[in-house]
PDB file of N, CA and C in Angstrom:
ATOM      1  N   MET I   1      90.893-161.470-135.345  1.00 89.00           N
ATOM      2  CA  MET I   1      92.251-161.948-135.280  1.00 89.00           C
ATOM      3  C   MET I   1      92.618-162.356-133.846  1.00 89.00           C
ATOM      4  N   ILE I   2      92.306-161.498-132.894  1.00 91.00           N
ATOM      5  CA  ILE I   2      92.612-161.784-131.492  1.00 91.00           C
ATOM      6  C   ILE I   2      91.761-162.949-130.999  1.00 91.00           C
ATOM      7  N   SER I   3      90.513-163.040-131.453  1.00 93.00           N
ATOM      8  CA  SER I   3      89.646-164.134-131.017  1.00 93.00           C
ATOM      9  C   SER I   3      90.175-165.480-131.525  1.00 93.00           C
ATOM     10  N   LYS I   4      90.751-165.518-132.724  1.00 93.00           N
ATOM     11  CA  LYS I   4      91.330-166.762-133.238  1.00 93.00           C
ATOM     12  C   LYS I   4      92.538-167.188-132.402  1.00 93.00           C
ATOM     13  N   ILE I   5      93.361-166.220-132.011  1.00 94.00           N
ATOM     14  CA  ILE I   5      94.536-166.533-131.192  1.00 94.00           C
ATOM     15  C   ILE I   5      94.104-167.027-129.813  1.00 94.00           C
ATOM     16  N   LEU I   6      93.116-166.353-129.215  1.00 95.00           N
ATOM     17  CA  LEU I   6      92.620-166.782-127.905  1.00 95.00           C
ATOM     18  C   LEU I   6      91.976-168.169-127.986  1.00 95.00           C
ATOM     19  N   ARG I   7      91.222-168.410-129.052  1.00 96.00           N
ATOM     20  CA  ARG I   7      90.592-169.714-129.230  1.00 96.00           C
ATOM     21  C   ARG I   7      91.662-170.810-129.374  1.00 96.00           C
ATOM     22  N   PHE I   8      92.724-170.512-130.128  1.00 96.00           N
ATOM     23  CA  PHE I   8      93.817-171.471-130.292  1.00 96.00           C
ATOM     24  C   PHE I   8      94.481-171.778-128.950  1.00 96.00           C
ATOM     25  N   PHE I   9      94.773-170.754-128.162  1.00 96.00           N
ATOM     26  CA  PHE I   9      95.404-170.979-126.863  1.00 96.00           C
ATOM     27  C   PHE I   9      94.479-171.720-125.903  1.00 96.00           C
ATOM     28  N   LEU I  10      93.191-171.419-125.964  1.00 97.00           N
ATOM     29  CA  LEU I  10      92.235-172.132-125.118  1.00 97.00           C
ATOM     30  C   LEU I  10      92.198-173.618-125.483  1.00 97.00           C
ATOM     31  N   LYS I  11      92.156-173.919-126.779  1.00 97.00           N
ATOM     32  CA  LYS I  11      92.176-175.316-127.213  1.00 97.00           C
ATOM     33  C   LYS I  11      93.486-175.992-126.819  1.00 97.00           C
ATOM     34  N   LEU I  12      94.578-175.270-126.926  1.00 97.00           N
ATOM     35  CA  LEU I  12      95.879-175.815-126.555  1.00 97.00           C
ATOM     36  C   LEU I  12      95.936-176.133-125.064  1.00 97.00           C
ATOM     37  N   VAL I  13      95.464-175.212-124.232  1.00 98.00           N
ATOM     38  CA  VAL I  13      95.477-175.420-122.780  1.00 98.00           C
ATOM     39  C   VAL I  13      94.554-176.576-122.396  1.00 98.00           C
ATOM     40  N   LEU I  14      93.359-176.633-122.987  1.00 98.00           N
ATOM     41  CA  LEU I  14      92.445-177.731-122.679  1.00 98.00           C
ATOM     42  C   LEU I  14      93.004-179.069-123.161  1.00 98.00           C
ATOM     43  N   GLY I  15      93.670-179.073-124.291  1.00 98.00           N
ATOM     44  CA  GLY I  15      94.305-180.301-124.780  1.00 98.00           C
ATOM     45  C   GLY I  15      95.409-180.769-123.856  1.00 98.00           C
ATOM     46  N   ILE I  16      96.191-179.825-123.353  1.00 98.00           N
ATOM     47  CA  ILE I  16      97.260-180.182-122.405  1.00 98.00           C
ATOM     48  C   ILE I  16      96.666-180.730-121.110  1.00 98.00           C
ATOM     49  N   PHE I  17      95.590-180.092-120.621  1.00 98.00           N
ATOM     50  CA  PHE I  17      94.929-180.598-119.410  1.00 98.00           C
ATOM     51  C   PHE I  17      94.382-182.010-119.628  1.00 98.00           C
ATOM     52  N   ALA I  18      93.790-182.263-120.785  1.00 98.00           N
ATOM     53  CA  ALA I  18      93.256-183.595-121.085  1.00 98.00           C
ATOM     54  C   ALA I  18      94.381-184.625-121.144  1.00 98.00           C
ATOM     55  N   ALA I  19      95.503-184.249-121.744  1.00 98.00           N
ATOM     56  CA  ALA I  19      96.636-185.173-121.828  1.00 98.00           C
ATOM     57  C   ALA I  19      97.204-185.469-120.445  1.00 98.00           C
ATOM     58  N   VAL I  20      97.316-184.447-119.606  1.00 98.00           N
ATOM     59  CA  VAL I  20      97.821-184.651-118.241  1.00 98.00           C
ATOM     60  C   VAL I  20      96.864-185.538-117.452  1.00 98.00           C
ATOM     61  N   PHE I  21      95.568-185.332-117.620  1.00 98.00           N
ATOM     62  CA  PHE I  21      94.573-186.148-116.929  1.00 98.00           C
ATOM     63  C   PHE I  21      94.667-187.608-117.377  1.00 98.00           C
ATOM     64  N   ALA I  22      94.769-187.839-118.684  1.00 98.00           N
ATOM     65  CA  ALA I  22      94.864-189.205-119.198  1.00 98.00           C
ATOM     66  C   ALA I  22      96.146-189.877-118.715  1.00 98.00           C
ATOM     67  N   LEU I  23      97.251-189.155-118.725  1.00 98.00           N
ATOM     68  CA  LEU I  23      98.508-189.730-118.253  1.00 98.00           C
ATOM     69  C   LEU I  23      98.471-190.027-116.756  1.00 98.00           C
ATOM     70  N   SER I  24      97.782-189.181-115.983  1.00 98.00           N
ATOM     71  CA  SER I  24      97.679-189.453-114.547  1.00 98.00           C
ATOM     72  C   SER I  24      96.825-190.693-114.280  1.00 98.00           C
ATOM     73  N   LEU I  25      95.778-190.901-115.080  1.00 98.00           N
ATOM     74  CA  LEU I  25      94.983-192.122-114.926  1.00 98.00           C
ATOM     75  C   LEU I  25      95.803-193.358-115.286  1.00 98.00           C
ATOM     76  N   LEU I  26      96.587-193.268-116.350  1.00 98.00           N
ATOM     77  CA  LEU I  26      97.444-194.392-116.719  1.00 98.00           C
ATOM     78  C   LEU I  26      98.488-194.676-115.640  1.00 98.00           C
ATOM     79  N   ALA I  27      99.051-193.629-115.066  1.00 98.00           N
ATOM     80  CA  ALA I  27     100.043-193.809-114.000  1.00 98.00           C
ATOM     81  C   ALA I  27      99.401-194.446-112.769  1.00 98.00           C
ATOM     82  N   ALA I  28      98.193-194.012-112.422  1.00 97.00           N
ATOM     83  CA  ALA I  28      97.502-194.594-111.269  1.00 97.00           C
ATOM     84  C   ALA I  28      97.200-196.072-111.511  1.00 97.00           C
ATOM     85  N   ALA I  29      96.763-196.416-112.719  1.00 94.00           N
ATOM     86  CA  ALA I  29      96.491-197.819-113.036  1.00 94.00           C
ATOM     87  C   ALA I  29      97.769-198.648-112.977  1.00 94.00           C
ATOM     88  N   LEU I  30      98.862-198.097-113.459  1.00 95.00           N
ATOM     89  CA  LEU I  30     100.142-198.803-113.414  1.00 95.00           C
ATOM     90  C   LEU I  30     100.592-199.034-111.978  1.00 95.00           C
ATOM     91  N   ILE I  31     100.407-198.047-111.123  1.00 96.00           N
ATOM     92  CA  ILE I  31     100.777-198.184-109.711  1.00 96.00           C
ATOM     93  C   ILE I  31      99.936-199.267-109.040  1.00 96.00           C
ATOM     94  N   VAL I  32      98.637-199.301-109.339  1.00 91.00           N
ATOM     95  CA  VAL I  32      97.762-200.317-108.749  1.00 91.00           C
ATOM     96  C   VAL I  32      98.179-201.711-109.206  1.00 91.00           C
ATOM     97  N   VAL I  33      98.503-201.859-110.486  1.00 88.00           N
ATOM     98  CA  VAL I  33      98.920-203.172-110.993  1.00 88.00           C
ATOM     99  C   VAL I  33     100.236-203.607-110.351  1.00 88.00           C
ATOM    100  N   VAL I  34     101.185-202.697-110.242  1.00 91.00           N
ATOM    101  CA  VAL I  34     102.476-203.037-109.631  1.00 91.00           C
ATOM    102  C   VAL I  34     102.286-203.426-108.166  1.00 91.00           C
ATOM    103  N   LEU I  35     101.476-202.678-107.425  1.00 91.00           N
ATOM    104  CA  LEU I  35     101.235-203.020-106.023  1.00 91.00           C
ATOM    105  C   LEU I  35     100.509-204.352-105.889  1.00 91.00           C
ATOM    106  N   SER I  36      99.586-204.639-106.802  1.00 88.00           N
ATOM    107  CA  SER I  36      98.876-205.916-106.773  1.00 88.00           C
ATOM    108  C   SER I  36      99.826-207.079-107.032  1.00 88.00           C
ATOM    109  N   VAL I  37     100.732-206.907-107.977  1.00 87.00           N
ATOM    110  CA  VAL I  37     101.700-207.970-108.263  1.00 87.00           C
ATOM    111  C   VAL I  37     102.657-208.152-107.087  1.00 87.00           C
ATOM    112  N   LEU I  38     103.108-207.057-106.492  1.00 91.00           N
ATOM    113  CA  LEU I  38     103.993-207.168-105.327  1.00 91.00           C
ATOM    114  C   LEU I  38     103.293-207.863-104.164  1.00 91.00           C
ATOM    115  N   LYS I  39     102.027-207.519-103.950  1.00 90.00           N
ATOM    116  CA  LYS I  39     101.268-208.161-102.875  1.00 90.00           C
ATOM    117  C   LYS I  39     101.116-209.654-103.147  1.00 90.00           C
ATOM    118  N   SER I  40     100.867-210.009-104.405  1.00 88.00           N
ATOM    119  CA  SER I  40     100.716-211.428-104.724  1.00 88.00           C
ATOM    120  C   SER I  40     102.036-212.172-104.569  1.00 88.00           C
ATOM    121  N   LEU I  41     103.145-211.515-104.856  1.00 89.00           N
ATOM    122  CA  LEU I  41     104.445-212.160-104.660  1.00 89.00           C
ATOM    123  C   LEU I  41     104.752-212.351-103.182  1.00 89.00           C
ATOM    124  N   ILE I  42     104.369-211.387-102.356  1.00 92.00           N
ATOM    125  CA  ILE I  42     104.642-211.476-100.922  1.00 92.00           C
ATOM    126  C   ILE I  42     103.747-212.514-100.258  1.00 92.00           C
ATOM    127  N   THR I  43     102.453-212.506-100.597  1.00 89.00           N
ATOM    128  CA  THR I  43     101.513-213.421 -99.951  1.00 89.00           C
ATOM    129  C   THR I  43     101.502-214.804-100.580  1.00 89.00           C
ATOM    130  N   GLY I  44     101.978-214.937-101.805  1.00 86.00           N
ATOM    131  CA  GLY I  44     101.978-216.228-102.475  1.00 86.00           C
ATOM    132  C   GLY I  44     100.661-216.577-103.125  1.00 86.00           C
ATOM    133  N   ARG I  45      99.746-215.654-103.200  1.00 82.00           N
ATOM    134  CA  ARG I  45      98.458-215.895-103.854  1.00 82.00           C
ATOM    135  C   ARG I  45      98.474-215.313-105.259  1.00 82.00           C
ATOM    136  N   LYS I  46      97.534-215.781-106.074  1.00 77.00           N
ATOM    137  CA  LYS I  46      97.429-215.240-107.421  1.00 77.00           C
ATOM    138  C   LYS I  46      96.898-213.816-107.358  1.00 77.00           C
ATOM    139  N   PRO I  47      97.275-212.974-108.319  1.00 75.00           N
ATOM    140  CA  PRO I  47      96.706-211.622-108.356  1.00 75.00           C
ATOM    141  C   PRO I  47      95.198-211.684-108.600  1.00 75.00           C
ATOM    142  N   ALA I  48      94.482-210.717-108.078  1.00 71.00           N
ATOM    143  CA  ALA I  48      93.024-210.711-108.186  1.00 71.00           C
ATOM    144  C   ALA I  48      92.534-210.712-109.634  1.00 71.00           C
ATOM    145  N   PRO I  49      93.108-209.910-110.548  1.00 70.00           N
ATOM    146  CA  PRO I  49      92.612-209.969-111.930  1.00 70.00           C
ATOM    147  C   PRO I  49      92.770-211.346-112.556  1.00 70.00           C
ATOM    148  N   ALA I  50      93.847-212.041-112.259  1.00 71.00           N
ATOM    149  CA  ALA I  50      94.041-213.385-112.808  1.00 71.00           C
ATOM    150  C   ALA I  50      92.984-214.338-112.271  1.00 71.00           C
ATOM    151  N   MET I  51      92.610-214.177-111.008  1.00 73.00           N
ATOM    152  CA  MET I  51      91.583-215.037-110.427  1.00 73.00           C
ATOM    153  C   MET I  51      90.227-214.773-111.055  1.00 73.00           C
ATOM    154  N   VAL I  52      89.931-213.509-111.349  1.00 72.00           N
ATOM    155  CA  VAL I  52      88.638-213.173-111.948  1.00 72.00           C
ATOM    156  C   VAL I  52      88.522-213.794-113.327  1.00 72.00           C
ATOM    157  N   PHE I  53      89.560-213.642-114.161  1.00 70.00           N
ATOM    158  CA  PHE I  53      89.493-214.204-115.502  1.00 70.00           C
ATOM    159  C   PHE I  53      89.521-215.725-115.459  1.00 70.00           C
ATOM    160  N   GLY I  54      90.203-216.292-114.481  1.00 71.00           N
ATOM    161  CA  GLY I  54      90.182-217.738-114.319  1.00 71.00           C
ATOM    162  C   GLY I  54      88.796-218.240-113.962  1.00 71.00           C
ATOM    163  N   ARG I  55      88.082-217.474-113.155  1.00 70.00           N
ATOM    164  CA  ARG I  55      86.713-217.830-112.806  1.00 70.00           C
ATOM    165  C   ARG I  55      85.807-217.784-114.031  1.00 70.00           C
ATOM    166  N   PHE I  56      85.991-216.783-114.879  1.00 68.00           N
ATOM    167  CA  PHE I  56      85.204-216.707-116.113  1.00 68.00           C
ATOM    168  C   PHE I  56      85.462-217.934-116.985  1.00 68.00           C
ATOM    169  N   GLN I  57      86.716-218.326-117.110  1.00 67.00           N
ATOM    170  CA  GLN I  57      87.039-219.479-117.939  1.00 67.00           C
ATOM    171  C   GLN I  57      86.517-220.767-117.318  1.00 67.00           C
ATOM    172  N   ARG I  58      86.536-220.858-116.001  1.00 68.00           N
ATOM    173  CA  ARG I  58      86.075-222.071-115.336  1.00 68.00           C
ATOM    174  C   ARG I  58      84.573-222.256-115.496  1.00 68.00           C
ATOM    175  N   TYR I  59      83.815-221.188-115.414  1.00 66.00           N
ATOM    176  CA  TYR I  59      82.363-221.308-115.475  1.00 66.00           C
ATOM    177  C   TYR I  59      81.810-221.158-116.881  1.00 66.00           C
ATOM    178  N   SER I  60      82.620-220.856-117.858  1.00 65.00           N
ATOM    179  CA  SER I  60      82.096-220.650-119.200  1.00 65.00           C
ATOM    180  C   SER I  60      81.489-221.909-119.817  1.00 65.00           C
ATOM    181  N   PRO I  61      82.020-223.130-119.606  1.00 62.00           N
ATOM    182  CA  PRO I  61      81.351-224.296-120.191  1.00 62.00           C
ATOM    183  C   PRO I  61      79.970-224.552-119.592  1.00 62.00           C
ATOM    184  N   GLN I  62      79.722-224.078-118.390  1.00 58.00           N
ATOM    185  CA  GLN I  62      78.437-224.313-117.744  1.00 58.00           C
ATOM    186  C   GLN I  62      77.377-223.328-118.195  1.00 58.00           C
ATOM    187  N   GLY I  63      77.740-222.322-118.920  1.00 56.00           N
ATOM    188  CA  GLY I  63      76.775-221.325-119.329  1.00 56.00           C
ATOM    189  C   GLY I  63      76.747-220.177-118.342  1.00 56.00           C
ATOM    190  N   MET I  64      75.792-219.310-118.525  1.00 55.00           N
ATOM    191  CA  MET I  64      75.720-218.108-117.701  1.00 55.00           C
ATOM    192  C   MET I  64      75.331-218.431-116.265  1.00 55.00           C
ATOM    193  N   TRP I  65      74.406-219.379-116.079  1.00 55.00           N
ATOM    194  CA  TRP I  65      73.906-219.698-114.744  1.00 55.00           C
ATOM    195  C   TRP I  65      74.379-221.092-114.365  1.00 55.00           C
ATOM    196  N   PRO I  66      75.190-221.208-113.299  1.00 57.00           N
ATOM    197  CA  PRO I  66      75.723-222.520-112.923  1.00 57.00           C
ATOM    198  C   PRO I  66      74.653-223.547-112.563  1.00 57.00           C
ATOM    199  N   GLY I  67      73.481-223.139-112.121  1.00 58.00           N
ATOM    200  CA  GLY I  67      72.439-224.080-111.744  1.00 58.00           C
ATOM    201  C   GLY I  67      71.655-224.615-112.917  1.00 58.00           C
ATOM    202  N   GLY I  68      71.843-224.059-114.098  1.00 54.00           N
ATOM    203  CA  GLY I  68      71.103-224.472-115.284  1.00 54.00           C
ATOM    204  C   GLY I  68      71.650-225.759-115.869  1.00 54.00           C
ATOM    205  N   PRO I  69      71.128-226.142-117.038  1.00 53.00           N
ATOM    206  CA  PRO I  69      71.616-227.370-117.667  1.00 53.00           C
ATOM    207  C   PRO I  69      73.064-227.219-118.102  1.00 53.00           C
ATOM    208  N   ALA I  70      73.844-228.254-117.855  1.00 51.00           N
ATOM    209  CA  ALA I  70      75.271-228.209-118.192  1.00 51.00           C
ATOM    210  C   ALA I  70      75.456-228.442-119.678  1.00 51.00           C
ATOM    211  N   GLN I  71      76.367-227.695-120.281  1.00 52.00           N
ATOM    212  CA  GLN I  71      76.660-227.853-121.693  1.00 52.00           C
ATOM    213  C   GLN I  71      78.051-228.429-121.891  1.00 52.00           C
ATOM    214  N   GLY I  72      78.680-228.856-120.817  1.00 52.00           N
ATOM    215  CA  GLY I  72      80.055-229.338-120.881  1.00 52.00           C
ATOM    216  C   GLY I  72      80.126-230.789-121.310  1.00 52.00           C
ATOM    217  N   ASN I  73      81.254-231.418-121.061  1.00 51.00           N
ATOM    218  CA  ASN I  73      81.458-232.805-121.448  1.00 51.00           C
ATOM    219  C   ASN I  73      80.839-233.747-120.418  1.00 51.00           C
ATOM    220  N   ALA I  74      81.065-235.047-120.599  1.00 51.00           N
ATOM    221  CA  ALA I  74      80.449-236.045-119.721  1.00 51.00           C
ATOM    222  C   ALA I  74      80.974-235.957-118.295  1.00 51.00           C
ATOM    223  N   ALA I  75      82.222-235.524-118.115  1.00 52.00           N
ATOM    224  CA  ALA I  75      82.776-235.411-116.760  1.00 52.00           C
ATOM    225  C   ALA I  75      82.019-234.373-115.951  1.00 52.00           C
ATOM    226  N   ASN I  76      81.604-233.291-116.582  1.00 52.00           N
ATOM    227  CA  ASN I  76      80.826-232.277-115.874  1.00 52.00           C
ATOM    228  C   ASN I  76      79.436-232.795-115.535  1.00 52.00           C
ATOM    229  N   GLN I  77      78.869-233.650-116.379  1.00 52.00           N
ATOM    230  CA  GLN I  77      77.528-234.154-116.130  1.00 52.00           C
ATOM    231  C   GLN I  77      77.533-235.209-115.030  1.00 52.00           C
ATOM    232  N   ARG I  78      78.651-235.906-114.833  1.00 59.00           N
ATOM    233  CA  ARG I  78      78.744-236.920-113.791  1.00 59.00           C
ATOM    234  C   ARG I  78      79.302-236.359-112.497  1.00 59.00           C
ATOM    235  N   ALA I  79      79.354-235.067-112.343  1.00 63.00           N
ATOM    236  CA  ALA I  79      79.953-234.462-111.157  1.00 63.00           C
ATOM    237  C   ALA I  79      79.134-234.734-109.902  1.00 63.00           C
ATOM    238  N   GLY I  80      77.861-235.089-110.042  1.00 69.00           N
ATOM    239  CA  GLY I  80      77.016-235.328-108.890  1.00 69.00           C
ATOM    240  C   GLY I  80      77.101-236.741-108.345  1.00 69.00           C
ATOM    241  N   ASP I  81      77.849-237.630-108.986  1.00 75.00           N
ATOM    242  CA  ASP I  81      77.964-239.004-108.515  1.00 75.00           C
ATOM    243  C   ASP I  81      78.703-239.051-107.187  1.00 75.00           C
ATOM    244  N   VAL I  82      78.239-239.967-106.311  1.00 77.00           N
ATOM    245  CA  VAL I  82      78.862-240.138-105.003  1.00 77.00           C
ATOM    246  C   VAL I  82      79.735-241.388-105.051  1.00 77.00           C
ATOM    247  N   VAL I  83      80.958-241.266-104.571  1.00 75.00           N
ATOM    248  CA  VAL I  83      81.885-242.394-104.561  1.00 75.00           C
ATOM    249  C   VAL I  83      82.236-242.696-103.110  1.00 75.00           C
ATOM    250  N   ASP I  84      82.000-243.955-102.688  1.00 80.00           N
ATOM    251  CA  ASP I  84      82.353-244.369-101.331  1.00 80.00           C
ATOM    252  C   ASP I  84      83.833-244.715-101.286  1.00 80.00           C
ATOM    253  N   VAL I  85      84.442-244.387-100.181  1.00 82.00           N
ATOM    254  CA  VAL I  85      85.860-244.696-100.005  1.00 82.00           C
ATOM    255  C   VAL I  85      86.038-245.529 -98.752  1.00 82.00           C
ATOM    256  N   GLU I  86      87.141-246.250 -98.706  1.00 84.00           N
ATOM    257  CA  GLU I  86      87.451-247.060 -97.536  1.00 84.00           C
ATOM    258  C   GLU I  86      88.111-246.181 -96.485  1.00 84.00           C
ATOM    259  N   VAL I  87      87.612-246.266 -95.261  1.00 84.00           N
ATOM    260  CA  VAL I  87      88.136-245.442 -94.177  1.00 84.00           C
ATOM    261  C   VAL I  87      89.236-246.210 -93.464  1.00 84.00           C
ATOM    262  N   ARG I  88      90.340-245.545 -93.197  1.00 84.00           N
ATOM    263  CA  ARG I  88      91.405-246.158 -92.418  1.00 84.00           C
ATOM    264  C   ARG I  88      92.011-245.088 -91.527  1.00 84.00           C
ATOM    265  N   GLU I  89      92.494-245.532 -90.378  1.00 84.00           N
ATOM    266  CA  GLU I  89      93.081-244.606 -89.421  1.00 84.00           C
ATOM    267  C   GLU I  89      94.560-244.421 -89.731  1.00 84.00           C
ATOM    268  N   VAL I  90      94.995-243.191 -89.709  1.00 79.00           N
ATOM    269  CA  VAL I  90      96.398-242.881 -89.966  1.00 79.00           C
ATOM    270  C   VAL I  90      97.051-242.590 -88.632  1.00 79.00           C
ATOM    271  N   ARG I  91      98.074-243.379 -88.297  1.00 78.00           N
ATOM    272  CA  ARG I  91      98.771-243.192 -87.033  1.00 78.00           C
ATOM    273  C   ARG I  91     100.173-242.682 -87.312  1.00 78.00           C
ATOM    274  N   ASP I  92     100.579-241.761 -86.500  1.00 72.00           N
ATOM    275  CA  ASP I  92     101.932-241.230 -86.606  1.00 72.00           C
ATOM    276  C   ASP I  92     102.716-241.745 -85.410  1.00 72.00           C
ATOM    277  N   ASP I  93     103.418-242.879 -85.588  1.00 71.00           N
ATOM    278  CA  ASP I  93     104.149-243.492 -84.477  1.00 71.00           C
ATOM    279  C   ASP I  93     105.383-242.693 -84.094  1.00 71.00           C
ATOM    280  N   LYS I  94     106.021-242.105 -85.054  1.00 69.00           N
ATOM    281  CA  LYS I  94     107.230-241.330 -84.767  1.00 69.00           C
ATOM    282  C   LYS I  94     106.832-239.888 -84.485  1.00 69.00           C
ATOM    283  N   ARG I  95     107.067-239.480 -83.273  1.00 63.00           N
ATOM    284  CA  ARG I  95     106.736-238.109 -82.904  1.00 63.00           C
ATOM    285  C   ARG I  95     107.992-237.266 -82.940  1.00 63.00           C
ATOM    286  N   LEU I  96     107.814-236.037 -83.291  1.00 55.00           N
ATOM    287  CA  LEU I  96     108.946-235.121 -83.326  1.00 55.00           C
ATOM    288  C   LEU I  96     109.338-234.717 -81.913  1.00 55.00           C
ATOM    289  N   PRO I  97     110.641-234.513 -81.650  1.00 56.00           N
ATOM    290  CA  PRO I  97     111.062-234.128 -80.290  1.00 56.00           C
ATOM    291  C   PRO I  97     110.625-232.725 -79.931  1.00 56.00           C
TER     292      PRO I  97
END
């Protein structure tokens, strides 16, 4: 009888510890996300997780290895073409005081 009560309390205490641990991990993750968003708002850059997933989406048409054969559309296959441009000098006649 006493062993059943002790076993119940032990399971209860361990369950409470597990719940506190899980909630602390969730709180830490929430704090990191909030700080990352605040940093991105202050610096004007995209948050790091958004950049990572954007990179995955950008390279997904090319396959796993960017140096391999391209599986994308014709624009991706013509990316190596060289286009000559006309050179002209840009002059700024009006200078700021």
